[in-house]
Coordinates of C-alpha atoms in Angstrom, one line a residue:
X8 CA -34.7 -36.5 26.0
X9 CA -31.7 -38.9 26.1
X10 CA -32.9 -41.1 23.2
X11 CA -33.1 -37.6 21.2
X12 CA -29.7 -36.2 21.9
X13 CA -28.1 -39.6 21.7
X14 CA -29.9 -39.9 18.4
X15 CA -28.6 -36.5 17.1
X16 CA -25.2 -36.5 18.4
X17 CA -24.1 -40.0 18.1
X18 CA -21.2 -39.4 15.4
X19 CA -20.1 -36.2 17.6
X20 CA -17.2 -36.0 20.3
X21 CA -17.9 -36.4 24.1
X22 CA -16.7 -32.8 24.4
X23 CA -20.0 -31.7 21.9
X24 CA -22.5 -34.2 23.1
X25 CA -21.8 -32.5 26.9
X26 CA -21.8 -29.1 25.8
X27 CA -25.3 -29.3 23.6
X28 CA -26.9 -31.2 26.5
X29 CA -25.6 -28.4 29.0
X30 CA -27.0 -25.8 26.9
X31 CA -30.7 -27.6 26.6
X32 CA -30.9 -28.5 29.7
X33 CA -30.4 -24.3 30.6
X34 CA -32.9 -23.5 28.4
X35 CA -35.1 -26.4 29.9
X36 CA -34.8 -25.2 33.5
X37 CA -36.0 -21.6 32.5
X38 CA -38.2 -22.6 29.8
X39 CA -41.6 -20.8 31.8
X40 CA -39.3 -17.4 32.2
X41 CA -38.4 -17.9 28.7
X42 CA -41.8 -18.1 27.5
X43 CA -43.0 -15.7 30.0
X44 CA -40.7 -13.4 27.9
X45 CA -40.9 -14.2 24.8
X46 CA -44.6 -13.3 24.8
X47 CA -43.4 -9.9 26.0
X48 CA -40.6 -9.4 23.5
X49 CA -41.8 -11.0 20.0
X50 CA -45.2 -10.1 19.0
X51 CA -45.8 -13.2 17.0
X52 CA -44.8 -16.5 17.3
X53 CA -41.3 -16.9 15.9
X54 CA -39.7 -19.2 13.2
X55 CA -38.6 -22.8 15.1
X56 CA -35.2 -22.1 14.3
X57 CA -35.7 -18.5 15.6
X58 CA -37.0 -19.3 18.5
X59 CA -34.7 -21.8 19.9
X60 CA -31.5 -19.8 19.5
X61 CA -33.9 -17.4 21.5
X62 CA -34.6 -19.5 24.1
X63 CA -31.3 -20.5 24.8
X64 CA -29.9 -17.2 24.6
X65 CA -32.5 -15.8 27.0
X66 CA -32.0 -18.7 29.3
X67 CA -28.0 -18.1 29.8
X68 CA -28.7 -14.4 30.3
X69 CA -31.1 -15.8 32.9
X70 CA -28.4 -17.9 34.5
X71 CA -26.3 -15.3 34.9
X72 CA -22.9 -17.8 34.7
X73 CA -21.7 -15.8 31.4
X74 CA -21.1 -12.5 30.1
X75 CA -24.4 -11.3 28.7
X76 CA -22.3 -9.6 25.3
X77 CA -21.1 -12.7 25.1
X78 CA -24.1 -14.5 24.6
X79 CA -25.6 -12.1 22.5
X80 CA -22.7 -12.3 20.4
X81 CA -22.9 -16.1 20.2
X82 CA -26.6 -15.9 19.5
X83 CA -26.3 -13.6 16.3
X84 CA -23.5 -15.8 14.9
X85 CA -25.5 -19.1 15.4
X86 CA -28.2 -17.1 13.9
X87 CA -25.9 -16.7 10.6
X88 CA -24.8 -20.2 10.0
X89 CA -27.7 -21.5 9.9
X90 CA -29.6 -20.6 6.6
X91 CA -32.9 -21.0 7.8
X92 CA -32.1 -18.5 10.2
X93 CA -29.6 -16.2 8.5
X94 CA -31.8 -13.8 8.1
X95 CA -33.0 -13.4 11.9
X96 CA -29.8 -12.1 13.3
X97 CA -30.1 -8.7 13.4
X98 CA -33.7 -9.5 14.7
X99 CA -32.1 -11.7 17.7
X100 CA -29.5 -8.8 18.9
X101 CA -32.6 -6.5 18.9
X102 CA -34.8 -8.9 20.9
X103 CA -31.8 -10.3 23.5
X104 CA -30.7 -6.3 23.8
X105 CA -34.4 -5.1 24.5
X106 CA -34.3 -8.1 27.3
X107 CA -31.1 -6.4 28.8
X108 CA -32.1 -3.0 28.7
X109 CA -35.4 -3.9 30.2
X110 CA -34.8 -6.9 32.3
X111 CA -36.2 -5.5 35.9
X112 CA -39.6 -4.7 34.6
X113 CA -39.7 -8.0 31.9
X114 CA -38.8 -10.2 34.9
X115 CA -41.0 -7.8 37.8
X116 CA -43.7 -10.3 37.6
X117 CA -41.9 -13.9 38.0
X118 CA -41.6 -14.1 41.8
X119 CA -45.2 -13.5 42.5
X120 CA -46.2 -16.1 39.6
X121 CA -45.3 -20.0 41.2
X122 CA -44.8 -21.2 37.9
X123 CA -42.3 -18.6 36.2
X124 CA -40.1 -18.7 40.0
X125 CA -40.0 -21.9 39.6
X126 CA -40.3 -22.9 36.1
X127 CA -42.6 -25.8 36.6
X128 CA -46.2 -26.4 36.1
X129 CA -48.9 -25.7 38.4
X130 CA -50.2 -29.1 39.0
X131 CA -46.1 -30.2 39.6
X132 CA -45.9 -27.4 42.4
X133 CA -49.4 -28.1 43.9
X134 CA -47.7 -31.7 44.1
X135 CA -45.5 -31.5 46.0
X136 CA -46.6 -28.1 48.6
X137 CA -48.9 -30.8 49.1
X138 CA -46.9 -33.7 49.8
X139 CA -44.1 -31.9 51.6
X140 CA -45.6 -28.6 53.4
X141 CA -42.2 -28.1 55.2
X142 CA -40.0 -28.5 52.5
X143 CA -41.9 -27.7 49.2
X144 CA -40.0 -24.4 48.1
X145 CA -36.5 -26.0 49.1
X146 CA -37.3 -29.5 47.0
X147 CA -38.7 -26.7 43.8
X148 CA -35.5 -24.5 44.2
X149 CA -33.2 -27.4 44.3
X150 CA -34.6 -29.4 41.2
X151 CA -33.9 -26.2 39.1
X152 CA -29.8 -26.2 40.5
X153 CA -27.5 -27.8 38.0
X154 CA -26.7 -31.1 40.3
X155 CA -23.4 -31.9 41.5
X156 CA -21.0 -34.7 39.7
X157 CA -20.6 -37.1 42.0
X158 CA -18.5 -40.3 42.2
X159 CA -18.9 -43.8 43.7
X160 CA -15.6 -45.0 44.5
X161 CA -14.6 -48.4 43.8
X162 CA -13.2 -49.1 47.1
X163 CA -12.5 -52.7 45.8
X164 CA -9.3 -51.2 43.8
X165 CA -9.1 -48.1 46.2
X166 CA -9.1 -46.2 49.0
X167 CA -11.9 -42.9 49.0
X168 CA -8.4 -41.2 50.9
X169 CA -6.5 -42.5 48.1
X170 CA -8.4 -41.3 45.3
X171 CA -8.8 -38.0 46.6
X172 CA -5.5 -37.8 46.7
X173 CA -5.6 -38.7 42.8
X174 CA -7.9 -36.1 41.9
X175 CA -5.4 -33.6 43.8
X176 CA -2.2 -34.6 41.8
X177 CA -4.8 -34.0 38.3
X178 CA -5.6 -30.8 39.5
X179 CA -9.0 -31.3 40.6
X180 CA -11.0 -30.7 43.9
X181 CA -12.6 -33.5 45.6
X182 CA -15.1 -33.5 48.5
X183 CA -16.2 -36.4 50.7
X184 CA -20.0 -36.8 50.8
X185 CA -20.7 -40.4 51.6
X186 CA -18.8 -43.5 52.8
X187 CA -18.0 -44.0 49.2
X188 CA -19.4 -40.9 47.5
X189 CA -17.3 -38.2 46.4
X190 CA -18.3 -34.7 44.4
X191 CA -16.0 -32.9 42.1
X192 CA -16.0 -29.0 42.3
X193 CA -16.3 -27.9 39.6
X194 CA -17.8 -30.6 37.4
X195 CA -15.6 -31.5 34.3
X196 CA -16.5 -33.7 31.5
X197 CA -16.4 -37.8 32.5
X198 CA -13.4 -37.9 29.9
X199 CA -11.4 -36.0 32.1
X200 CA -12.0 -37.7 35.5
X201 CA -9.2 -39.5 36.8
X202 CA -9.5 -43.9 36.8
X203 CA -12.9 -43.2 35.0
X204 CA -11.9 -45.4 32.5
X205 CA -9.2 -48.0 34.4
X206 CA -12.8 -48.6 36.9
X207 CA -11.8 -46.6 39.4
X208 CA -15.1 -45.1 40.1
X209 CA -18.1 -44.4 38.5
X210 CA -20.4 -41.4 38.4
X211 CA -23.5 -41.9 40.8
X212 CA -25.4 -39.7 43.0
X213 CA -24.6 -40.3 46.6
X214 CA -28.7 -40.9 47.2
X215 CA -28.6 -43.8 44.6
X216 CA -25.3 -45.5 47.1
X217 CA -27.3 -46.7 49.7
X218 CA -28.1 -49.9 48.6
X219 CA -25.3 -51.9 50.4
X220 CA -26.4 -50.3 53.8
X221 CA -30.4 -52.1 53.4
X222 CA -28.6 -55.1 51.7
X223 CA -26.3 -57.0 54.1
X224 CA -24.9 -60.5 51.8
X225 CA -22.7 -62.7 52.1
X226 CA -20.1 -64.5 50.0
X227 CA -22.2 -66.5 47.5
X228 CA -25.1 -65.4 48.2
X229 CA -27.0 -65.1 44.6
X230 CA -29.1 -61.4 44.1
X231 CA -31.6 -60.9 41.7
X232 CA -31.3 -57.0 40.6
X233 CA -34.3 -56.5 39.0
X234 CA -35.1 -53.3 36.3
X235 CA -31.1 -53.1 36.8
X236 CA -29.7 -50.9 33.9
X237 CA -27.8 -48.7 33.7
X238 CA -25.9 -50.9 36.0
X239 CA -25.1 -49.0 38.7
X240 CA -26.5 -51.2 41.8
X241 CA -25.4 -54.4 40.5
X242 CA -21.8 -52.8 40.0
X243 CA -22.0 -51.6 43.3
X244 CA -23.1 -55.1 44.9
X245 CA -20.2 -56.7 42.8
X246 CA -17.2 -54.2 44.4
X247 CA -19.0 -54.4 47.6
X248 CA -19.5 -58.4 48.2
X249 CA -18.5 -61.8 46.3
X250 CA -22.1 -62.6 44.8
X251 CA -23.5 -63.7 41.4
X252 CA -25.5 -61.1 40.3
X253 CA -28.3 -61.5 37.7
X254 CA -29.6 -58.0 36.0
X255 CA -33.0 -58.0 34.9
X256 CA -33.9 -55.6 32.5
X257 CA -36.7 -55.2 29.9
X258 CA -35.0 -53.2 27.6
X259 CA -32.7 -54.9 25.1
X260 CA -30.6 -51.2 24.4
X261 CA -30.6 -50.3 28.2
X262 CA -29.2 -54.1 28.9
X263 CA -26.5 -53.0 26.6
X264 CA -25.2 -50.5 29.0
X265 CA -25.4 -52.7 31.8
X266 CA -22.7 -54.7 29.5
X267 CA -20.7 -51.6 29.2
X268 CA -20.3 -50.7 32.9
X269 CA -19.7 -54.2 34.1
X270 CA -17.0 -54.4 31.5
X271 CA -15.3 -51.0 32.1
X272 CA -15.6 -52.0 35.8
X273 CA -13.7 -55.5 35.1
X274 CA -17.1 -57.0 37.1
X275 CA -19.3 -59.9 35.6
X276 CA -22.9 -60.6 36.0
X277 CA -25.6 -62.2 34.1
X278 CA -27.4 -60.2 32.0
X279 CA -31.2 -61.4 31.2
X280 CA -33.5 -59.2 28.8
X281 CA -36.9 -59.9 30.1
X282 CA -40.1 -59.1 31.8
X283 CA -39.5 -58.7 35.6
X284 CA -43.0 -59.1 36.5
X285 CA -43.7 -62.4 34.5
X286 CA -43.9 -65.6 36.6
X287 CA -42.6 -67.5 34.1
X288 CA -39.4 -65.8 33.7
X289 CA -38.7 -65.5 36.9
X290 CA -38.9 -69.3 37.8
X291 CA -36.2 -70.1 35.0
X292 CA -34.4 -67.6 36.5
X293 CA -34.0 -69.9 40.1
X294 CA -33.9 -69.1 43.7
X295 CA -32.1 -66.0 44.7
X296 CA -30.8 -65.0 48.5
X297 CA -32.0 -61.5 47.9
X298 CA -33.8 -59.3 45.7
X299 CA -33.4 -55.5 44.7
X300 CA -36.1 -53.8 42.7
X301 CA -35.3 -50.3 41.6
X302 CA -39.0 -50.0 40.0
X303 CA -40.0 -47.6 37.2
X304 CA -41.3 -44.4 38.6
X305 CA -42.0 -40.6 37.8
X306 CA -38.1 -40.0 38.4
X307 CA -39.6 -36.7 40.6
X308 CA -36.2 -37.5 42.7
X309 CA -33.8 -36.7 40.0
X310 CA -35.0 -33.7 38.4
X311 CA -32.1 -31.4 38.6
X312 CA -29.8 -33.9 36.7
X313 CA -33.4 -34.4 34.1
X314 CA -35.2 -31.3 33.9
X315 CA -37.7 -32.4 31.2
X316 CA -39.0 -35.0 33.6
X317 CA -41.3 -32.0 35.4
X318 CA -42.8 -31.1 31.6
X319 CA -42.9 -35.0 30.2
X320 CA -44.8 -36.0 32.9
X321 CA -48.7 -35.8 33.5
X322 CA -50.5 -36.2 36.7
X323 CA -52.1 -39.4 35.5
X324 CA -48.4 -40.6 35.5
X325 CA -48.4 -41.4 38.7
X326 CA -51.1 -44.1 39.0
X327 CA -50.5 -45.9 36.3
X328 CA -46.5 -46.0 37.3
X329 CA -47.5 -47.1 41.1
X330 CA -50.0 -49.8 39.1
X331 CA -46.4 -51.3 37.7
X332 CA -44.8 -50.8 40.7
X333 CA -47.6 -52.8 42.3
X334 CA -47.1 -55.5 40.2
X335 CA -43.5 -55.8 39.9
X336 CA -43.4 -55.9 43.5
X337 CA -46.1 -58.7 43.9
X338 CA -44.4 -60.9 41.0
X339 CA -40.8 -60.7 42.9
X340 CA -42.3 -61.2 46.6
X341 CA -44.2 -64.6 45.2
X342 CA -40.5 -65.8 44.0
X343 CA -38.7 -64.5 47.2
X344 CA -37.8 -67.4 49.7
X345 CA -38.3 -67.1 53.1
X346 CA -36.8 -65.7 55.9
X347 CA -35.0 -63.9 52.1
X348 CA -35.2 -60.0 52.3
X349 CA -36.6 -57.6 49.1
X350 CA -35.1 -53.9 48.9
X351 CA -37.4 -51.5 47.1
X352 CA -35.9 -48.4 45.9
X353 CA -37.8 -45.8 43.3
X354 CA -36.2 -42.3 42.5
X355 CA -39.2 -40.4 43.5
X356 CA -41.0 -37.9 46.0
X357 CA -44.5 -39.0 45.4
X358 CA -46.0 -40.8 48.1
X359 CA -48.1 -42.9 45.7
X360 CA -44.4 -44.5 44.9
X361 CA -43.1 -44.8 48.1
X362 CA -44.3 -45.0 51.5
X363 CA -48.0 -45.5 50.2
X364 CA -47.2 -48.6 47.9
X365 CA -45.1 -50.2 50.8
X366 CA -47.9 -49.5 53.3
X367 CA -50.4 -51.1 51.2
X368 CA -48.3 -54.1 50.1
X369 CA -47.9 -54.9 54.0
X370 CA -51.4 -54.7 54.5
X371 CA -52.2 -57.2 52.2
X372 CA -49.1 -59.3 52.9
X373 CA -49.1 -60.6 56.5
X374 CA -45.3 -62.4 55.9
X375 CA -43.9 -59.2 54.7
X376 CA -42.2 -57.0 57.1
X377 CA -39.8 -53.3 58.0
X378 CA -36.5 -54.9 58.3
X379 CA -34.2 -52.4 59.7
X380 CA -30.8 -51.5 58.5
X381 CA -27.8 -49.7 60.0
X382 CA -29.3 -46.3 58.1
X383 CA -32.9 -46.4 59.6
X384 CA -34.6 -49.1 62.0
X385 CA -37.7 -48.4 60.9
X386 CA -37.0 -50.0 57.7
X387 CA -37.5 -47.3 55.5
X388 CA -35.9 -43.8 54.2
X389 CA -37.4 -40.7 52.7
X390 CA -34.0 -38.5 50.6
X391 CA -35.3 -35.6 50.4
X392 CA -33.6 -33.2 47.7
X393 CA -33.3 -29.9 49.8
X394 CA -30.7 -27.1 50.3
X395 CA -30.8 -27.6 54.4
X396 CA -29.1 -30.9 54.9
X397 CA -31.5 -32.7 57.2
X398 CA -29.8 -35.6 58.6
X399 CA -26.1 -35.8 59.4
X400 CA -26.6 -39.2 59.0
X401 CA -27.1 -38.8 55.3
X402 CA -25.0 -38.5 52.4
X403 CA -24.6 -34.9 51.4
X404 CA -26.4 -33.3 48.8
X405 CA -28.5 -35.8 47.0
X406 CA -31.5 -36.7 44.8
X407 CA -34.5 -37.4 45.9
X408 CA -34.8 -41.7 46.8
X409 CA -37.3 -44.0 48.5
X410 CA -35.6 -47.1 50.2
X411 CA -37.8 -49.8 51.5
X412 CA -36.6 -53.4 53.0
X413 CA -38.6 -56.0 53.3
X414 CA -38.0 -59.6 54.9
X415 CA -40.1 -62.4 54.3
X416 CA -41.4 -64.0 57.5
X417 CA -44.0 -66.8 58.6
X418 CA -47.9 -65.5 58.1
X419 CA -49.1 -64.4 61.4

């Protein structure tokens, strides 16, 4: 989905690019209503152009945030510019009109039906009422909420009190939500955030700042962030402690951006394009004192801030992602040193990804162990995206994370 708006927006404004993804990512969150209704409203399957002016229109009347004759109105005039759907208009004010004179018996059915109340799939919802019995209606509600905008503050150049106070004098309202994190109400676009640009802060959700809690360095001490773009962890590692930090990433357009937040940041690292799970690669690489992989994964975590992931994804997704994992994990533990610890960290709320993997690498890895960290003794950490916060504890409404640290010890 971001390949595809980047692709079709790349020679508009910031201001464009935010508003077209806010309005697909609408229509993507209510896409099973909006289906749901369209069978009800059209009695054959509308033009592409047709139907996508539709769907968003249906999806913002659905939302509730704007006036409905507003929309409508909006709807008919996009109808118009367009000349492949010029001649729909008058057809799209009688469609979006029938919807709000008739809305309590077109929408009657969705709360009974799992998949319109929640616009997800079946298998997605069977999921995860499997995985999380206590929790699974909470964790489906709150991957169809817009997220929040939060901040990691780059307590290097300043204080979390001081910036607040920044956002005050600009007009804005800043809440507290982590030792670093910090959430804007009411989001505004990243051009208008104050420091964004001098590297004041950066925009991160406060699940993904936990990585200097597991990770305690020391000056010098040389990290290997592996899978590391967008950059986020290894910037955080640099304004936390005075390491060398190389950033492994396999993807020569996603290393770019690594580049771009390090140097808007004023941090430097090494930057290697490469294979994390290949031996050879990793031995030219050298010794390191510590290791982070944030592995590839089903993103189930994150789903409110990419609400395409619960349609792009397949059930078979999740083996063959925990088979990289697997791997990844294996390559990085054989170049760890000893007495050296690895932190594993995916984005999702499949067990498959989290506790399962780390449960069968230890079985199979007598050296490895749970090294506690001032956030859990146990050695690992379930985020769990709900609306009941469930741990003072933790930071404040966040994604959905897995945190695991491991320390390499002498085989039993």
């Amino acid at each position: 989905m971001e390949k595809a708006l980047s692709l079709c927006l790349q020679n508009q404004t910031p201001e464009i690019k935010g508003a077209v993804q806010s309005l697909l990512y609408t229509s993507i969150r209510y896409k099973a209503q909006v289906e749901a209704l369209l069978g009800k409203l059209v009695k054959k399957e509308p033009h592409e152009k047709v139907k996508a002016i539709l769907s968003i229109a249906l999806a913002l009347l659905l939302e509730g945030t704007e006036k409905p004759f507003t929309i409508v109105n909006q709807a008919v005039e996009a109808a118009k510019e367009n000349p492949e759907s010029a001649w729909s208009s008058g057809f799209i004010n009688a469609v979006l009109r029938n919807f709000l004179r008739n809305r309590s018996q077109l929408t009657a059915s969705f709360k009974t039906n799992l998949v319109t109340r929640y616009n997800c799939p079946a298998w997605w919802i069977s999921k995860i009422r499997q995985d999380y019995p206590r929790h699974w209606q909470s964790i489906l509600r709150v991957q169809n909420q817009r997220p929040p905008l939060t901040l990691r503050i780059n307590c290097s150049r300043i204080t979390v009190k001081d910036y607040l106070e920044k956002l005050n004098k600009s007009g804005l309202v800043g809440k507290q939500v982590g030792p670093w994190a910090v959430v804007i109400e009411p989001a505004c676009p990243v051009s208008q955030i104050p420091g964004f640009h001098e590297g004041l802060c950066s925009v991160q959700d406060a699940g993904s700042q936990l990585v200097r809690d597991f990770l305690q360095l020391h000056d010098g001490d040389r990290v290997l962030d592996a899978c590391a773009a967008p950059g986020g962890k290894t910037a955080q590692l640099l304004e936390t402690y005075k390491v060398k930090v190389t950033a492994l990433e396999i993807d020569p357009t996603r290393a770019t951006r690594i580049d771009e937040t390090l140097t808007r940041l004023g941090l430097e690292a090494k930057i290697v394009v490469g294979d994390a799970s290949e031996t050879s690669l990793l031995n030219q690489l050298g010794d390191f004192d510590a290791i982070l992989l944030d592995a590839p994964c089903t993103a189930s975590g994150i789903v409110r801030r990419h609400p395409d992931i619960v349609w792009s994804r397949r059930p078979e997704d999740i083996p063959l992602l925990a088979a990289r994992q697997k791997k990844l994990l294996e390559s990085l533990w054989e170049k760890l040193p000893l007495g050296k610890d690895l932190l594993y960290v995916v984005c999702s709320l499949f067990p498959e990804e989290g506790p399962d993997q780390i449960q069968s690498f230890l079985k199979t890895h007598p050296e490895a162990r749970l090294k506690g960290s001032s956030l859990c003794s146990e050695g690992m950490l379930r985020l769990i995206p709900t609306d009941n916060e469930v741990d003072e504890h933790l930071p404040l409404n966040h994604d959905g994370f897995f945190y695991a640290l491991l320390t390499k010890g002498q085989t039993k």
